[in-house]
Coordinates of C-alpha atoms in Angstrom, one line a residue:
M1 CA 0.0 0.0 0.0
S2 CA 1.7 3.2 -1.2
L3 CA 2.2 6.1 1.2
E4 CA 2.6 8.6 -1.6
T5 CA -0.2 11.1 -1.8
S6 CA -2.1 10.8 -5.1
E7 CA -2.2 13.7 -7.4
K8 CA -6.0 14.0 -7.0
I9 CA -5.6 14.5 -3.2
R10 CA -2.6 16.8 -3.7
S11 CA -4.7 18.9 -6.1
L12 CA -7.5 19.2 -3.5
Q13 CA -5.0 20.2 -0.8
R14 CA -3.4 22.8 -3.0
K15 CA -6.8 24.4 -3.8
L16 CA -7.7 24.5 -0.2
Y17 CA -4.4 26.1 0.8
R18 CA -4.4 28.7 -2.0
K19 CA -8.0 29.7 -1.2
A20 CA -7.2 30.0 2.5
K21 CA -4.0 31.9 1.8
A22 CA -5.6 34.3 -0.7
E23 CA -8.6 35.1 1.5
P24 CA -7.7 35.1 5.2
A25 CA -11.3 35.8 6.2
F26 CA -12.8 33.1 4.0
R27 CA -14.8 30.3 5.8
F28 CA -15.2 26.8 4.3
Y29 CA -18.8 25.5 4.2
V30 CA -18.5 22.1 2.4
L31 CA -15.7 19.8 3.6
Y32 CA -17.3 16.8 5.2
D33 CA -17.9 15.1 1.8
K34 CA -14.1 15.4 1.2
I35 CA -13.4 13.5 4.4
C36 CA -15.7 10.7 3.2
R37 CA -14.1 10.3 -0.1
E38 CA -13.0 6.7 -0.9
D39 CA -9.5 7.7 -2.0
I40 CA -8.9 9.9 1.1
L41 CA -10.0 7.2 3.5
L42 CA -7.8 4.7 1.7
H43 CA -4.8 7.0 1.9
A44 CA -5.7 7.7 5.6
F45 CA -5.7 4.0 6.3
A46 CA -2.2 3.6 4.6
L47 CA -0.8 6.4 6.7
A48 CA -2.3 5.0 9.9
R49 CA -1.0 1.5 9.0
A50 CA 2.5 3.0 8.5
N51 CA 2.4 4.5 11.9
A52 CA 1.4 1.1 13.4
G53 CA 0.6 1.5 17.0
A54 CA -1.3 -0.5 19.6
P55 CA -5.0 -1.4 19.2
G56 CA -7.6 0.7 21.0
V57 CA -10.4 -0.4 23.4
D58 CA -11.9 -2.8 20.8
G59 CA -8.7 -4.8 20.5
V60 CA -8.8 -4.7 16.7
T61 CA -5.4 -4.8 15.0
F62 CA -4.3 -3.9 11.5
K63 CA -3.6 -7.6 10.8
Q64 CA -7.1 -8.5 11.6
I65 CA -8.5 -5.7 9.3
E66 CA -6.2 -6.9 6.5
A67 CA -7.2 -10.5 7.0
S68 CA -10.9 -9.7 6.7
G69 CA -10.3 -7.3 3.8
V70 CA -9.4 -3.6 3.9
D71 CA -11.8 -2.5 1.1
A72 CA -14.8 -4.0 2.9
W73 CA -13.7 -2.5 6.2
L74 CA -13.3 0.9 4.7
A75 CA -16.6 0.6 2.8
G76 CA -18.3 0.0 6.2
L77 CA -16.6 3.0 7.8
R78 CA -17.5 5.2 4.9
E79 CA -21.1 4.2 5.1
D80 CA -21.1 5.2 8.8
L81 CA -19.6 8.6 7.9
V82 CA -22.0 9.3 5.0
S83 CA -25.1 8.2 7.0
K84 CA -23.9 10.4 9.9
T85 CA -24.0 7.4 12.2
Y86 CA -20.3 7.3 13.0
R87 CA -19.5 7.7 16.7
P88 CA -15.9 7.4 18.1
D89 CA -15.1 4.7 20.5
P90 CA -13.7 5.5 24.0
V91 CA -9.9 6.3 24.0
R92 CA -7.7 3.8 25.8
R93 CA -5.4 5.7 28.1
V94 CA -2.0 4.3 29.2
A95 CA 0.8 5.9 31.1
I96 CA 4.2 6.1 29.5
P97 CA 7.4 7.1 31.4
K98 CA 8.6 10.7 30.9
P99 CA 12.3 11.2 30.2
G100 CA 12.7 13.4 33.3
G101 CA 10.8 11.1 35.6
G102 CA 7.1 10.6 36.2
E103 CA 4.5 9.5 33.7
R104 CA 2.7 11.0 30.8
P105 CA -0.9 9.9 29.9
L106 CA -1.2 8.7 26.3
G107 CA -4.5 8.3 24.6
I108 CA -4.9 5.4 22.1
P109 CA -7.9 5.7 19.8
T110 CA -9.2 2.7 17.9
I111 CA -7.8 2.1 14.4
R112 CA -11.2 3.1 13.1
D113 CA -11.1 6.5 14.8
R114 CA -7.4 7.0 13.8
V115 CA -8.3 6.5 10.1
V116 CA -11.2 9.1 10.3
Q117 CA -9.0 11.5 12.2
T118 CA -6.2 11.1 9.6
A119 CA -8.7 11.7 6.8
A120 CA -9.9 14.9 8.5
K121 CA -6.3 16.0 8.9
I122 CA -5.6 15.5 5.2
V123 CA -8.5 17.9 4.4
L124 CA -8.1 20.4 7.2
E125 CA -4.4 20.8 7.5
P126 CA -3.8 22.8 4.3
I127 CA -6.5 25.3 5.4
F128 CA -4.9 26.0 8.8
E129 CA -1.4 25.8 7.4
A130 CA -2.2 29.0 5.5
D131 CA -2.9 30.7 8.8
F132 CA -0.1 29.5 11.1
E133 CA 2.6 32.0 12.1
D134 CA 6.1 31.6 10.9
S135 CA 7.3 31.1 14.5
A136 CA 5.3 27.9 14.9
Y137 CA 7.3 24.7 14.1
G138 CA 5.5 21.9 15.9
Y139 CA 3.6 19.2 13.9
R140 CA 3.7 21.1 10.6
P141 CA 4.6 19.7 7.2
R142 CA 8.1 20.4 6.0
R143 CA 9.0 21.8 9.5
S144 CA 10.7 20.1 12.3
A145 CA 12.1 20.5 15.8
I146 CA 15.6 20.8 14.3
D147 CA 14.4 23.8 12.3
A148 CA 13.2 25.4 15.5
V149 CA 16.6 24.7 17.2
K150 CA 18.5 26.1 14.2
E151 CA 16.4 29.3 14.2
T152 CA 16.8 29.7 18.0
H153 CA 20.6 29.3 17.6
R154 CA 20.6 31.8 14.8
L155 CA 18.8 34.4 16.8
I156 CA 20.9 34.1 19.9
C157 CA 24.0 34.5 17.7
R158 CA 22.4 37.7 16.3
G159 CA 22.2 39.1 19.9
Y160 CA 18.8 38.0 21.1
T161 CA 20.4 36.5 24.2
D162 CA 17.9 37.4 26.9
V163 CA 15.8 34.3 27.0
V164 CA 12.4 33.3 28.4
D165 CA 12.7 29.5 28.6
A166 CA 9.0 28.7 28.8
D167 CA 6.9 25.6 29.4
L168 CA 3.1 25.3 29.5
S169 CA 1.7 23.2 32.3
K170 CA -0.3 20.2 31.0
Y171 CA -1.0 22.0 27.8
F172 CA -2.7 19.2 25.9
D173 CA -4.9 18.4 29.0
T174 CA -6.0 22.0 29.6
I175 CA -6.9 23.4 26.1
P176 CA -10.5 24.7 26.6
H177 CA -12.9 23.0 24.2
V178 CA -15.2 26.0 23.7
D179 CA -12.3 28.4 22.7
L180 CA -10.6 25.7 20.6
L181 CA -13.8 25.1 18.6
R182 CA -14.1 28.8 18.1
S183 CA -10.6 28.9 16.7
V184 CA -11.5 26.1 14.3
A185 CA -14.9 27.8 13.4
R186 CA -13.1 30.9 12.3
R187 CA -12.2 28.9 9.2
I188 CA -14.6 25.9 9.2
V189 CA -18.3 26.4 9.1
D190 CA -19.3 22.9 8.0
R191 CA -21.3 21.8 11.0
H192 CA -20.6 18.1 10.3
V193 CA -16.8 18.6 10.4
L194 CA -17.2 20.7 13.6
G195 CA -19.4 17.9 15.0
L196 CA -16.7 15.3 14.3
I197 CA -14.1 17.4 16.2
K198 CA -16.5 17.9 19.1
L199 CA -17.1 14.1 19.2
W200 CA -13.3 13.4 19.4
L201 CA -12.8 16.0 22.1
R202 CA -15.6 14.5 24.2
A203 CA -14.8 10.9 23.6
P204 CA -14.8 8.9 26.9
V205 CA -11.5 7.8 28.2
E206 CA -11.0 4.2 29.5
E207 CA -8.2 3.3 31.9
R208 CA -7.3 0.0 33.5
D209 CA -6.0 -0.3 37.1
G210 CA -3.2 -2.6 38.0
D211 CA -5.8 -5.3 38.7
G212 CA -7.5 -4.8 35.4
T213 CA -10.5 -2.8 36.8
R214 CA -12.0 -0.6 34.1
R215 CA -12.5 3.1 34.9
M216 CA -14.2 5.6 32.6
S217 CA -13.7 9.4 32.6
G218 CA -14.3 12.4 30.3
G219 CA -17.2 12.0 27.9
K220 CA -19.9 14.6 27.4
S221 CA -19.0 16.4 30.6
S222 CA -15.4 17.0 29.4
T223 CA -14.6 20.7 28.8
R224 CA -10.8 20.7 28.4
G225 CA -8.0 18.7 26.8
T226 CA -7.2 17.0 23.6
P227 CA -5.6 13.6 24.4
Q228 CA -2.0 13.1 23.4
G229 CA -1.9 10.1 21.0
G230 CA -4.8 11.0 18.8
V231 CA -4.1 11.9 15.2
A232 CA -6.1 15.1 15.3
S233 CA -4.6 16.3 18.6
P234 CA -1.3 17.7 17.3
L235 CA -3.1 19.8 14.6
L236 CA -5.7 21.0 17.2
S237 CA -2.9 21.9 19.6
V238 CA -1.1 24.0 17.0
I239 CA -4.4 25.8 16.0
Y240 CA -4.9 26.8 19.6
M241 CA -1.3 27.8 20.3
N242 CA -1.5 29.9 17.1
R243 CA -3.9 32.2 19.0
F244 CA -1.0 33.2 21.3
L245 CA 1.4 33.7 18.4
K246 CA -1.0 35.7 16.4
H247 CA -1.8 37.9 19.4
W248 CA 1.9 38.4 20.0
R249 CA 2.3 39.6 16.4
S250 CA -0.9 41.7 16.1
T251 CA -0.1 43.6 19.4
G252 CA 3.4 44.4 18.3
R253 CA 5.1 42.5 21.1
G254 CA 8.1 41.7 18.9
E255 CA 8.9 45.3 18.4
A256 CA 8.0 46.4 21.9
F257 CA 10.2 43.7 23.5
H258 CA 12.8 43.5 20.7
A259 CA 12.1 39.8 20.7
H260 CA 11.1 36.7 18.7
V261 CA 9.1 33.7 19.7
I262 CA 10.0 30.2 18.6
S263 CA 7.3 27.7 19.4
Y264 CA 7.1 23.9 19.2
A265 CA 3.7 22.9 20.6
D266 CA 3.8 23.5 24.3
D267 CA 7.6 24.2 24.3
F268 CA 8.5 27.7 23.4
V269 CA 11.2 30.3 24.0
I270 CA 11.2 34.1 23.7
L271 CA 14.5 35.5 22.6
S272 CA 14.9 39.2 23.5
R273 CA 17.4 42.0 23.5
G274 CA 17.1 43.2 27.1
H275 CA 13.3 42.8 27.7
A276 CA 12.9 39.2 28.8
D277 CA 11.3 40.0 32.1
E278 CA 8.7 42.2 30.5
A279 CA 8.0 39.6 27.8
L280 CA 7.5 36.9 30.5
T281 CA 5.0 39.1 32.5
W282 CA 3.0 39.8 29.3
T283 CA 3.1 36.1 28.3
K284 CA 1.7 35.0 31.7
A285 CA -1.2 37.4 31.4
A286 CA -1.8 36.3 27.7
M287 CA -1.8 32.6 28.6
T288 CA -4.2 33.2 31.5
K289 CA -6.7 34.8 29.0
L290 CA -6.3 31.7 26.9
G291 CA -7.1 29.4 29.9
L292 CA -3.5 28.1 30.0
T293 CA -0.9 28.2 32.7
L294 CA 2.9 28.6 32.5
N295 CA 4.7 25.9 34.5
E296 CA 6.6 28.1 37.0
A297 CA 9.0 25.3 37.9
K298 CA 10.1 24.9 34.3
T299 CA 9.9 28.6 33.2
S300 CA 12.9 30.9 33.7
V301 CA 14.7 33.9 32.4
K302 CA 18.3 33.4 31.3
D303 CA 21.2 35.3 29.7
A304 CA 22.4 32.9 27.0
R305 CA 25.8 34.6 27.0
R306 CA 26.4 33.4 30.5
E307 CA 24.3 30.3 31.0
G308 CA 22.8 27.7 28.7
F309 CA 19.2 26.5 28.3
D310 CA 17.7 23.3 27.0
F311 CA 15.2 23.5 24.1
L312 CA 13.9 20.4 22.3
G313 CA 16.7 18.2 23.5
Y314 CA 19.5 20.6 22.7
R315 CA 21.6 22.7 24.9
L316 CA 22.1 26.3 23.6
G317 CA 24.4 28.9 25.1
P318 CA 28.0 29.5 25.8
R319 CA 30.5 26.9 24.8
H320 CA 34.3 26.8 24.7
H321 CA 36.6 25.7 21.9
P322 CA 38.5 22.6 23.1
N323 CA 41.8 23.8 21.7
G324 CA 42.0 27.6 22.2
G325 CA 39.5 28.0 25.0
R326 CA 37.6 30.8 23.2
W327 CA 33.9 30.9 24.0
Y328 CA 31.1 31.0 21.4
L329 CA 27.3 30.6 21.3
G330 CA 26.7 27.1 20.3
A331 CA 24.2 24.3 20.2
S332 CA 24.7 20.6 21.1
P333 CA 22.8 17.6 22.4
S334 CA 21.8 18.3 26.1
K335 CA 23.1 16.2 28.9
K336 CA 19.6 14.8 29.5
S337 CA 19.4 13.7 25.8
V338 CA 22.7 11.9 26.1
L339 CA 21.6 10.3 29.4
R340 CA 18.3 9.1 27.8
I341 CA 20.0 7.4 24.9
K342 CA 22.5 5.7 27.3
T343 CA 19.5 4.5 29.4
K344 CA 17.9 3.0 26.3
I345 CA 21.1 1.3 25.3
G346 CA 21.5 -0.1 28.7
A347 CA 18.0 -1.4 28.7
L348 CA 18.5 -3.1 25.3
L349 CA 21.8 -4.7 26.3
A350 CA 20.5 -5.9 29.7
P351 CA 21.5 -9.4 31.0
G352 CA 17.9 -10.5 30.5
N353 CA 18.0 -10.0 26.7
K354 CA 18.3 -13.5 25.3
G355 CA 17.8 -12.5 21.6
A356 CA 20.2 -13.6 18.9
W357 CA 23.1 -11.2 18.4
P358 CA 22.1 -10.1 14.9
E359 CA 18.7 -9.2 16.1
V360 CA 20.1 -7.3 19.1
R361 CA 22.6 -5.5 16.9
T362 CA 19.9 -4.5 14.4
R363 CA 17.8 -2.9 17.2
L364 CA 20.9 -1.2 18.7
N365 CA 21.9 0.3 15.4
R366 CA 18.4 1.4 14.6
L367 CA 18.3 3.2 18.0
L368 CA 21.7 4.9 17.2
V369 CA 20.6 5.9 13.7
G370 CA 17.4 7.5 15.0
W371 CA 19.1 9.4 17.8
S372 CA 22.0 10.7 15.6
A373 CA 19.5 11.6 12.8
Y374 CA 17.8 14.0 15.3
F375 CA 21.0 15.1 17.0
S376 CA 22.8 16.1 13.8
Y377 CA 23.2 19.9 14.4
G378 CA 25.8 21.9 16.2
G379 CA 28.7 20.7 18.3
L380 CA 28.4 16.9 18.3
A381 CA 31.9 15.6 19.0
S382 CA 31.7 15.2 22.8
A383 CA 28.2 13.9 22.8
Y384 CA 28.9 11.3 20.1
E385 CA 32.1 10.3 21.9
A386 CA 30.2 9.8 25.1
V387 CA 27.6 7.7 23.4
D388 CA 30.2 5.6 21.4
R389 CA 32.1 5.0 24.7
H390 CA 28.9 3.8 26.4
V391 CA 27.9 1.6 23.4
Y392 CA 31.2 -0.1 23.4
D393 CA 31.2 -0.7 27.2
R394 CA 27.7 -2.1 27.3
T395 CA 28.2 -4.2 24.1
R396 CA 31.4 -5.7 25.5
H397 CA 29.8 -6.5 28.9
F398 CA 26.8 -8.0 27.1
L399 CA 28.9 -10.2 24.9
C400 CA 31.2 -11.2 27.7
R401 CA 28.3 -12.5 29.7
R402 CA 26.8 -14.3 26.7
H403 CA 30.1 -16.0 25.8
K404 CA 31.2 -16.5 29.4
V405 CA 34.5 -14.6 28.9
Q406 CA 36.5 -14.0 32.0
G407 CA 37.7 -10.5 32.9
R408 CA 36.9 -7.3 31.0
G409 CA 37.0 -9.0 27.6
T410 CA 38.9 -6.1 26.0
K411 CA 41.1 -8.5 24.0
R412 CA 38.4 -10.7 22.5
F413 CA 35.9 -7.8 22.1
S414 CA 38.2 -4.8 21.3
R415 CA 36.8 -1.6 19.9
E416 CA 38.1 -2.5 16.5
H417 CA 36.2 -5.8 16.6
V418 CA 33.0 -4.4 18.0
Y419 CA 32.8 -1.5 15.5
G420 CA 34.3 -3.6 12.7
E421 CA 33.5 -7.3 12.4
L422 CA 30.5 -7.1 14.7
A423 CA 29.1 -4.1 12.7
V424 CA 28.0 -1.9 15.6
R425 CA 27.6 1.7 14.5
C426 CA 30.1 4.2 15.6
L427 CA 28.6 7.7 15.6
R428 CA 31.9 9.6 15.2
R429 CA 33.0 7.4 12.4
E430 CA 29.6 7.9 10.7
R431 CA 30.3 11.6 10.8
G432 CA 33.5 11.1 8.9
R433 CA 35.7 11.9 11.9
P434 CA 37.8 9.1 13.4
P435 CA 36.9 8.3 17.1
S436 CA 39.6 9.0 19.6
W437 CA 40.4 5.3 20.1
A438 CA 41.2 5.0 16.4
L439 CA 43.9 7.6 16.7
R440 CA 45.9 5.7 19.3

């Protein structure tokens, strides 16, 4: 099943985007029929299938749908949509560990609901993309977290070094439904589309206790939040955050505070020339009007020339050249990001892993490739060196236990052997720079 968007769908998206861009006040009245289109639902299924993911409360998996016939399954779903009898299932909520400790609630809709949400996103995203501020980078096509980091780095190098390092408290859980729907309705008048979004926002949430006891929450009484994990949630979160960014621009805050905002969903920074405190005071008041709250514990004002700050996994701020000692404003993977990948490597190469070495190596290399693909900007040498060192140490210990090698095993499993014959990826070598051990 191809993931490439058909020309027919692309043509529709271009028309919607151009109309929205050319007429900022235009409101779209007829969109529901587009969401119900056979080609759009089929493409939505392909995208949802590529993202895989666990089943929802109904337990239905992609394999089961494919075994019974995708065309027939989609025909039934389309019939429910066209007849207006479609109703979303409850969202299965699970808790996933947060990198900094604690847990984050994740909502898992059923595959049926994920496909409909994806179809709606295919149709609605081009319209709202025309409205989004340039300072918004989260969950947008052809934009990424790395783009946000690069722009932040560029601005601090240009002298915008007074930084509001901001974080919104439980942003996804506290977005007010009424105000969010008003934001959507500024562009979308089709009552059936608005009805779909309202149904998703008010879908009940199912949780299971440790003993398997079922607990339901949310539903029609819910007035806040868009569950993380849903396909529509990222787009809706950006639509609502765009209210703040648009208000910032329309009230001339950039000129008043000599500042720029860089936003990635609920993570954002304000980069100013001498007015960070004023920008923070204004932002607190603006967020309160939006029904949101800044996380006081994670929000601070910093001088990037004297101290660094973490943003989207990177550390930005003063760094020193290792040879001459001169300082410069740089960007590099944060200590937390390096610690997280080390923790994942340690968990993969734990004593309890009885998998065959080729399988373990494949998973390890995939983990390293994914991490280095994201952390590919700025000063990387020390972070890559630290990860390579950890990978070698953990791999050596893992293989020594498996092969019952006495001692440290540095002879049998030397660095050259691990990174050579055993084909474990070496990040610094991948970058075209020899690791330190290769120079000895």
